[in-house]
Amino acid sequence: VPVELNGTRQSASTLEFYETLAGDYDKQFADWRAECAHHGRVLSALVRGRQGQGRGRILDCACGIGTQAFGLALEGHDVQGTDFCAAAIERARHEALALELDVEFRVADFRELDSAVPAGFDVVCCCDNALPHLLEDAELLSALRSMRSRLRADGLIVLSIRDYDRALEEHGTGAVPKMFEIDGMARVVFQVWDWRSPSVYRLNHFLMWREAARWETRHYVVDYRALRRRELTALLARAGFGDVRWHMPGETGFHQPLVTAVARPAG
Ligand SMILES: C[S@@+](CC[C@H](N)C(=O)[O-])C[C@H]1O[C@@H](n2cnc3c(N)ncnc32)[C@H](O)[C@@H]1O
């Protein structure tokens, strides 16, 4: 239910959260384009490590404004991006023109990919904590099955989620402020988590920046499930994936644990 707080619109709905955040999404990073390139290098190395060299047709099904999609395209992959947030897709199309990258973007819910994109991809990726917006096992399963349906036999799924095993162990209450100074424009990003149950929390995402002499403040709200790695591993198996491998930040240089798994042939 949307509410007004200090003139900033909030909502606990995932779609509304991203619709309002899309215009400012890049402000969460010191240098979003450098972030894209870094994500692309890490994900491409993982994909090529598991599937061999080659171009690889990749579907990024939670592409947002294109952080991983552009990075993977820069690494030479043939990438298509989908996301259920129309504002993010519109922004991604603009960024593609600015970056002169040939990536096609389309609006689609990752639980219903079969009606939106053709099958046969070598890789489907869904990165930076998109999946844990689904709070129930049944919803997660339907999303994973939908992603599997777009893969060729032996195709690879690549997911990244926050390190919730650690967050739960440490009774996490949010993310400490990160500060950047870009072209004289200061920015601050932090999170406060309100736990609603032992495994679901309401994320209060704060984004502040100084424009000229004025501070702009945004407060966005959305729910997340603190999804443990063993839970996601079990769900991947139930959705028809095998050879599940976790790749931790110390090994990959990515900011979150990544998991890869292979689509078992149907039947
Ligand atoms: C934290 S953002 C990450 C976006 C992008 N991967 C990146 O790193 O810039 C999560 C993304 O998941 C998308 N998303 C969440 N639920 C979705 C769903 N059911 N279907 C498609 N996209 C979804 C959101 O719109 C958002 O763009």
Tab-separated table of C-alpha atoms and ligand atoms in Angstrom:
chain	number	residue	atom	x	y	z
A	1	VAL	CA	0.000	0.000	0.000
A	2	PRO	CA	1.636	3.267	-1.041
A	3	VAL	CA	2.095	5.858	1.701
A	4	GLU	CA	3.561	9.350	1.768
A	5	LEU	CA	6.554	10.092	3.977
A	6	ASN	CA	8.387	13.405	3.883
A	7	GLY	CA	7.095	13.939	0.384
A	8	THR	CA	8.702	10.728	-0.898
A	9	ARG	CA	6.486	8.022	-2.290
A	10	GLN	CA	6.940	4.536	-0.883
A	11	SER	CA	5.482	1.195	-1.745
A	12	ALA	CA	5.976	-2.393	-0.636
A	13	SER	CA	5.046	-3.614	-4.127
A	14	THR	CA	8.088	-4.939	-6.004
A	15	LEU	CA	6.963	-3.555	-9.351
A	16	GLU	CA	6.258	-0.082	-7.966
A	17	PHE	CA	9.585	-0.106	-6.121
A	18	TYR	CA	11.453	-0.610	-9.390
A	19	GLU	CA	9.209	1.702	-11.417
A	20	THR	CA	10.091	4.562	-9.037
A	21	LEU	CA	13.777	3.572	-8.740
A	22	ALA	CA	14.526	3.077	-12.478
A	23	GLY	CA	15.401	6.720	-13.190
A	24	ASP	CA	17.913	6.829	-10.321
A	25	TYR	CA	19.123	3.202	-10.398
A	26	ASP	CA	22.656	4.108	-11.549
A	27	LYS	CA	23.042	6.567	-8.655
A	28	GLN	CA	23.616	3.591	-6.347
A	29	PHE	CA	27.050	3.133	-7.904
A	30	ALA	CA	30.103	5.374	-8.036
A	31	ASP	CA	30.430	4.576	-11.756
A	32	TRP	CA	27.583	2.506	-13.213
A	33	ARG	CA	29.275	1.910	-16.586
A	34	ALA	CA	32.397	0.583	-14.848
A	35	GLU	CA	30.072	-1.621	-12.757
A	36	CYS	CA	28.510	-3.029	-15.957
A	37	ALA	CA	31.939	-3.886	-17.341
A	38	HIS	CA	32.994	-5.563	-14.072
A	39	HIS	CA	29.781	-7.661	-13.910
A	40	GLY	CA	30.277	-8.663	-17.542
A	41	ARG	CA	33.853	-9.828	-16.947
A	42	VAL	CA	32.898	-11.914	-13.892
A	43	LEU	CA	29.795	-13.502	-15.429
A	44	SER	CA	31.449	-14.154	-18.770
A	45	ALA	CA	34.379	-15.920	-17.064
A	46	LEU	CA	31.888	-18.104	-15.145
A	47	VAL	CA	29.869	-18.921	-18.259
A	48	ARG	CA	32.938	-19.679	-20.371
A	49	GLY	CA	34.407	-21.725	-17.517
A	50	ARG	CA	31.339	-23.941	-17.578
A	51	GLN	CA	30.355	-23.855	-21.242
A	52	GLY	CA	33.624	-23.269	-23.066
A	53	GLN	CA	34.665	-20.312	-25.198
A	54	GLY	CA	32.235	-18.962	-27.723
A	55	ARG	CA	29.688	-16.244	-28.059
A	56	GLY	CA	26.788	-17.782	-26.181
A	57	ARG	CA	23.152	-16.632	-26.489
A	58	ILE	CA	22.219	-15.184	-23.105
A	59	LEU	CA	18.851	-14.124	-21.715
A	60	ASP	CA	19.101	-11.737	-18.749
A	61	CYS	CA	15.580	-12.116	-17.354
A	62	ALA	CA	15.882	-9.506	-14.556
A	63	CYS	CA	17.949	-7.041	-16.537
A	64	GLY	CA	16.727	-3.814	-14.938
A	65	ILE	CA	18.508	-0.912	-16.645
A	66	GLY	CA	21.024	-3.421	-18.078
A	67	THR	CA	23.923	-3.776	-15.621
A	68	GLN	CA	24.724	-7.420	-16.471
A	69	ALA	CA	23.194	-7.398	-19.982
A	70	PHE	CA	25.527	-4.616	-21.186
A	71	GLY	CA	28.523	-6.117	-19.405
A	72	LEU	CA	27.944	-9.472	-21.091
A	73	ALA	CA	27.457	-7.790	-24.475
A	74	LEU	CA	30.785	-5.979	-23.968
A	75	GLU	CA	32.364	-9.420	-23.481
A	76	GLY	CA	31.093	-10.472	-26.905
A	77	HIS	CA	27.964	-12.414	-25.950
A	78	ASP	CA	24.691	-12.244	-27.838
A	79	VAL	CA	22.369	-10.838	-25.151
A	80	GLN	CA	18.655	-10.227	-24.802
A	81	GLY	CA	17.221	-8.533	-21.707
A	82	THR	CA	13.797	-8.831	-20.110
A	83	ASP	CA	12.349	-7.352	-16.931
A	84	PHE	CA	8.792	-6.800	-15.677
A	85	CYS	CA	9.519	-3.116	-14.973
A	86	ALA	CA	8.584	-1.076	-18.053
A	87	ALA	CA	10.444	2.024	-16.800
A	88	ALA	CA	13.668	0.017	-16.420
A	89	ILE	CA	13.273	-1.467	-19.916
A	90	GLU	CA	12.705	1.962	-21.419
A	91	ARG	CA	15.835	3.248	-19.671
A	92	ALA	CA	17.823	0.162	-20.805
A	93	ARG	CA	16.847	0.886	-24.424
A	94	HIS	CA	18.164	4.460	-24.074
A	95	GLU	CA	21.387	3.221	-22.476
A	96	ALA	CA	21.863	0.712	-25.322
A	97	LEU	CA	21.800	3.602	-27.808
A	98	ALA	CA	24.207	5.669	-25.692
A	99	LEU	CA	26.578	2.703	-25.291
A	100	GLU	CA	26.123	1.674	-28.937
A	101	LEU	CA	25.439	-1.911	-27.886
A	102	ASP	CA	23.098	-4.192	-29.781
A	103	VAL	CA	20.969	-5.635	-26.965
A	104	GLU	CA	17.236	-6.157	-27.429
A	105	PHE	CA	15.036	-5.396	-24.418
A	106	ARG	CA	11.478	-6.488	-23.722
A	107	VAL	CA	9.018	-6.301	-20.802
A	108	ALA	CA	8.367	-9.756	-19.287
A	109	ASP	CA	7.782	-11.340	-15.902
A	110	PHE	CA	10.391	-14.011	-15.216
A	111	ARG	CA	7.641	-16.350	-14.011
A	112	GLU	CA	6.080	-16.276	-17.494
A	113	LEU	CA	8.973	-16.216	-19.928
A	114	ASP	CA	7.490	-18.812	-22.274
A	115	SER	CA	4.933	-16.306	-23.568
A	116	ALA	CA	7.588	-13.575	-24.020
A	117	VAL	CA	10.784	-15.007	-25.518
A	118	PRO	CA	11.680	-18.042	-27.641
A	119	ALA	CA	13.381	-21.083	-26.113
A	120	GLY	CA	16.897	-22.331	-26.847
A	121	PHE	CA	19.183	-19.918	-24.939
A	122	ASP	CA	22.621	-21.169	-23.862
A	123	VAL	CA	22.385	-19.174	-20.630
A	124	VAL	CA	19.634	-17.538	-18.576
A	125	CYS	CA	20.804	-15.143	-15.897
A	126	CYS	CA	18.925	-13.434	-13.098
A	127	CYS	CA	21.373	-11.443	-11.003
A	128	ASP	CA	21.700	-8.997	-8.150
A	129	ASN	CA	19.089	-10.352	-5.797
A	130	ALA	CA	16.070	-10.277	-8.110
A	131	LEU	CA	14.777	-13.759	-7.233
A	132	PRO	CA	14.359	-13.277	-3.442
A	133	HIS	CA	11.549	-10.783	-4.073
A	134	LEU	CA	9.469	-13.962	-4.375
A	135	LEU	CA	8.611	-14.931	-0.828
A	136	GLU	CA	7.097	-18.421	-1.242
A	137	ASP	CA	8.709	-21.666	-2.426
A	138	ALA	CA	5.907	-22.173	-4.976
A	139	GLU	CA	6.605	-18.776	-6.601
A	140	LEU	CA	10.353	-19.388	-6.639
A	141	LEU	CA	9.810	-22.785	-8.229
A	142	SER	CA	7.568	-21.380	-10.920
A	143	ALA	CA	10.210	-18.716	-11.738
A	144	LEU	CA	13.028	-21.290	-11.908
A	145	ARG	CA	10.908	-23.588	-14.105
A	146	SER	CA	10.068	-20.666	-16.376
A	147	MET	CA	13.809	-19.839	-16.715
A	148	ARG	CA	14.616	-23.502	-17.415
A	149	SER	CA	11.965	-23.582	-20.143
A	150	ARG	CA	13.957	-20.939	-22.093
A	151	LEU	CA	17.246	-22.920	-21.954
A	152	ARG	CA	18.480	-25.512	-24.400
A	153	ALA	CA	19.217	-28.936	-22.904
A	154	ASP	CA	22.403	-28.577	-20.818
A	155	GLY	CA	22.015	-24.778	-20.873
A	156	LEU	CA	23.237	-22.850	-17.846
A	157	ILE	CA	21.330	-20.822	-15.265
A	158	VAL	CA	23.283	-18.078	-13.472
A	159	LEU	CA	21.779	-16.459	-10.381
A	160	SER	CA	23.147	-14.153	-7.711
A	161	ILE	CA	21.623	-13.489	-4.335
A	162	ARG	CA	22.734	-11.568	-1.264
A	163	ASP	CA	24.696	-13.656	1.230
A	164	TYR	CA	21.643	-14.403	3.393
A	165	ASP	CA	23.325	-17.280	5.233
A	166	ARG	CA	25.701	-14.707	6.654
A	167	ALA	CA	23.026	-12.013	7.142
A	168	LEU	CA	20.863	-14.435	9.155
A	169	GLU	CA	23.809	-15.632	11.203
A	170	GLU	CA	24.754	-12.031	11.998
A	171	HIS	CA	21.124	-10.925	12.594
A	172	GLY	CA	21.548	-8.338	9.816
A	173	THR	CA	19.720	-5.046	10.139
A	174	GLY	CA	20.718	-3.418	6.872
A	175	ALA	CA	23.624	-2.104	4.861
A	176	VAL	CA	25.935	0.605	6.200
A	177	PRO	CA	26.141	3.883	4.255
A	178	LYS	CA	28.320	4.045	1.174
A	179	MET	CA	29.419	7.536	0.138
A	180	PHE	CA	30.649	8.663	-3.263
A	181	GLU	CA	31.757	12.034	-4.624
A	182	ILE	CA	31.269	12.201	-8.382
A	183	ASP	CA	32.022	15.393	-10.325
A	184	GLY	CA	31.462	17.376	-7.147
A	185	MET	CA	28.121	15.619	-6.537
A	186	ALA	CA	28.026	13.746	-3.214
A	187	ARG	CA	25.890	10.597	-2.870
A	188	VAL	CA	24.937	8.395	0.071
A	189	VAL	CA	23.284	4.950	-0.156
A	190	PHE	CA	22.201	2.753	2.747
A	191	GLN	CA	19.545	0.221	3.792
A	192	VAL	CA	17.540	-0.465	6.940
A	193	TRP	CA	15.785	-3.850	7.238
A	194	ASP	CA	12.581	-4.294	9.271
A	195	TRP	CA	12.100	-8.015	9.920
A	196	ARG	CA	8.485	-9.128	9.422
A	197	SER	CA	9.131	-12.830	10.167
A	198	PRO	CA	12.285	-14.923	10.711
A	199	SER	CA	12.857	-15.041	6.932
A	200	VAL	CA	11.096	-12.000	5.440
A	201	TYR	CA	12.137	-8.379	5.866
A	202	ARG	CA	10.986	-5.027	4.597
A	203	LEU	CA	13.853	-3.241	2.913
A	204	ASN	CA	14.043	0.523	3.408
A	205	HIS	CA	16.380	1.674	0.680
A	206	PHE	CA	17.720	5.207	1.079
A	207	LEU	CA	19.357	7.160	-1.698
A	208	MET	CA	20.572	10.731	-1.211
A	209	TRP	CA	22.496	13.045	-3.474
A	210	ARG	CA	23.549	16.683	-3.572
A	211	GLU	CA	22.652	18.619	-6.687
A	212	ALA	CA	24.060	22.146	-6.695
A	213	ALA	CA	23.608	23.157	-3.047
A	214	ARG	CA	20.488	21.027	-2.495
A	215	TRP	CA	20.157	17.525	-1.002
A	216	GLU	CA	17.666	15.161	-2.651
A	217	THR	CA	16.466	12.225	-0.533
A	218	ARG	CA	14.604	9.129	-1.710
A	219	HIS	CA	13.217	6.349	0.434
A	220	TYR	CA	12.045	3.202	-1.382
A	221	VAL	CA	10.394	0.222	0.326
A	222	VAL	CA	10.115	-3.409	-0.778
A	223	ASP	CA	9.916	-6.900	0.739
A	224	TYR	CA	12.578	-9.606	0.456
A	225	ARG	CA	12.959	-13.192	1.567
A	226	ALA	CA	16.274	-14.030	3.226
A	227	LEU	CA	16.825	-17.036	0.977
A	228	ARG	CA	19.475	-19.474	2.219
A	229	ARG	CA	21.849	-21.144	-0.209
A	230	ARG	CA	20.709	-24.656	0.707
A	231	GLU	CA	17.060	-23.616	0.080
A	232	LEU	CA	17.899	-22.284	-3.385
A	233	THR	CA	20.016	-25.365	-4.133
A	234	ALA	CA	17.036	-27.612	-3.265
A	235	LEU	CA	14.641	-25.506	-5.354
A	236	LEU	CA	17.000	-25.653	-8.353
A	237	ALA	CA	17.008	-29.463	-8.122
A	238	ARG	CA	13.196	-29.532	-7.936
A	239	ALA	CA	13.002	-27.230	-10.980
A	240	GLY	CA	15.066	-29.662	-13.086
A	241	PHE	CA	18.618	-28.351	-12.689
A	242	GLY	CA	21.681	-30.428	-11.877
A	243	ASP	CA	25.376	-29.906	-11.136
A	244	VAL	CA	24.589	-26.933	-8.877
A	245	ARG	CA	27.746	-24.968	-8.005
A	246	TRP	CA	28.126	-21.965	-5.733
A	247	HIS	CA	30.785	-19.367	-6.537
A	248	MET	CA	31.599	-17.154	-3.582
A	249	PRO	CA	32.766	-13.502	-3.744
A	250	GLY	CA	36.306	-14.354	-2.606
A	251	GLU	CA	36.656	-16.544	-5.676
A	252	THR	CA	34.833	-14.442	-8.310
A	253	GLY	CA	35.260	-10.816	-7.204
A	254	PHE	CA	31.457	-10.394	-7.517
A	255	HIS	CA	29.662	-8.589	-4.676
A	256	GLN	CA	27.273	-11.524	-4.026
A	257	PRO	CA	27.408	-15.328	-4.054
A	258	LEU	CA	26.631	-16.621	-7.546
A	259	VAL	CA	25.137	-20.004	-8.331
A	260	THR	CA	25.294	-21.860	-11.639
A	261	ALA	CA	23.407	-25.033	-12.576
A	262	VAL	CA	22.732	-27.050	-15.714
A	263	ALA	CA	19.262	-27.638	-17.199
A	264	ARG	CA	18.705	-31.383	-17.238
A	265	PRO	CA	17.008	-32.632	-20.385
A	266	ALA	CA	13.264	-32.990	-19.839
A	267	GLY	CA	11.751	-36.417	-19.268
B	1	LIG	C1	17.999	-5.489	-7.714
B	1	LIG	S1	17.351	-5.300	-9.334
B	1	LIG	C2	18.680	-5.899	-10.348
B	1	LIG	C3	18.549	-5.467	-11.781
B	1	LIG	C4	19.732	-5.839	-12.678
B	1	LIG	N1	19.960	-7.264	-12.676
B	1	LIG	C5	20.946	-5.057	-12.237
B	1	LIG	O1	21.782	-5.612	-11.518
B	1	LIG	O2	21.018	-3.861	-12.561
B	1	LIG	C6	16.144	-6.601	-9.473
B	1	LIG	C7	15.408	-6.582	-10.799
B	1	LIG	O3	14.507	-7.694	-10.826
B	1	LIG	C8	13.343	-7.291	-11.502
B	1	LIG	N2	12.260	-8.187	-11.125
B	1	LIG	C9	11.776	-8.464	-9.888
B	1	LIG	N3	10.768	-9.335	-9.957
B	1	LIG	C10	10.612	-9.659	-11.283
B	1	LIG	C11	9.743	-10.518	-11.994
B	1	LIG	N4	8.799	-11.232	-11.360
B	1	LIG	N5	9.882	-10.621	-13.329
B	1	LIG	C12	10.840	-9.890	-13.988
B	1	LIG	N6	11.683	-9.029	-13.365
B	1	LIG	C13	11.574	-8.921	-12.021
B	1	LIG	C14	13.138	-5.856	-11.053
B	1	LIG	O4	12.279	-5.124	-11.888
B	1	LIG	C15	14.582	-5.352	-11.038
B	1	LIG	O5	14.930	-4.762	-12.274
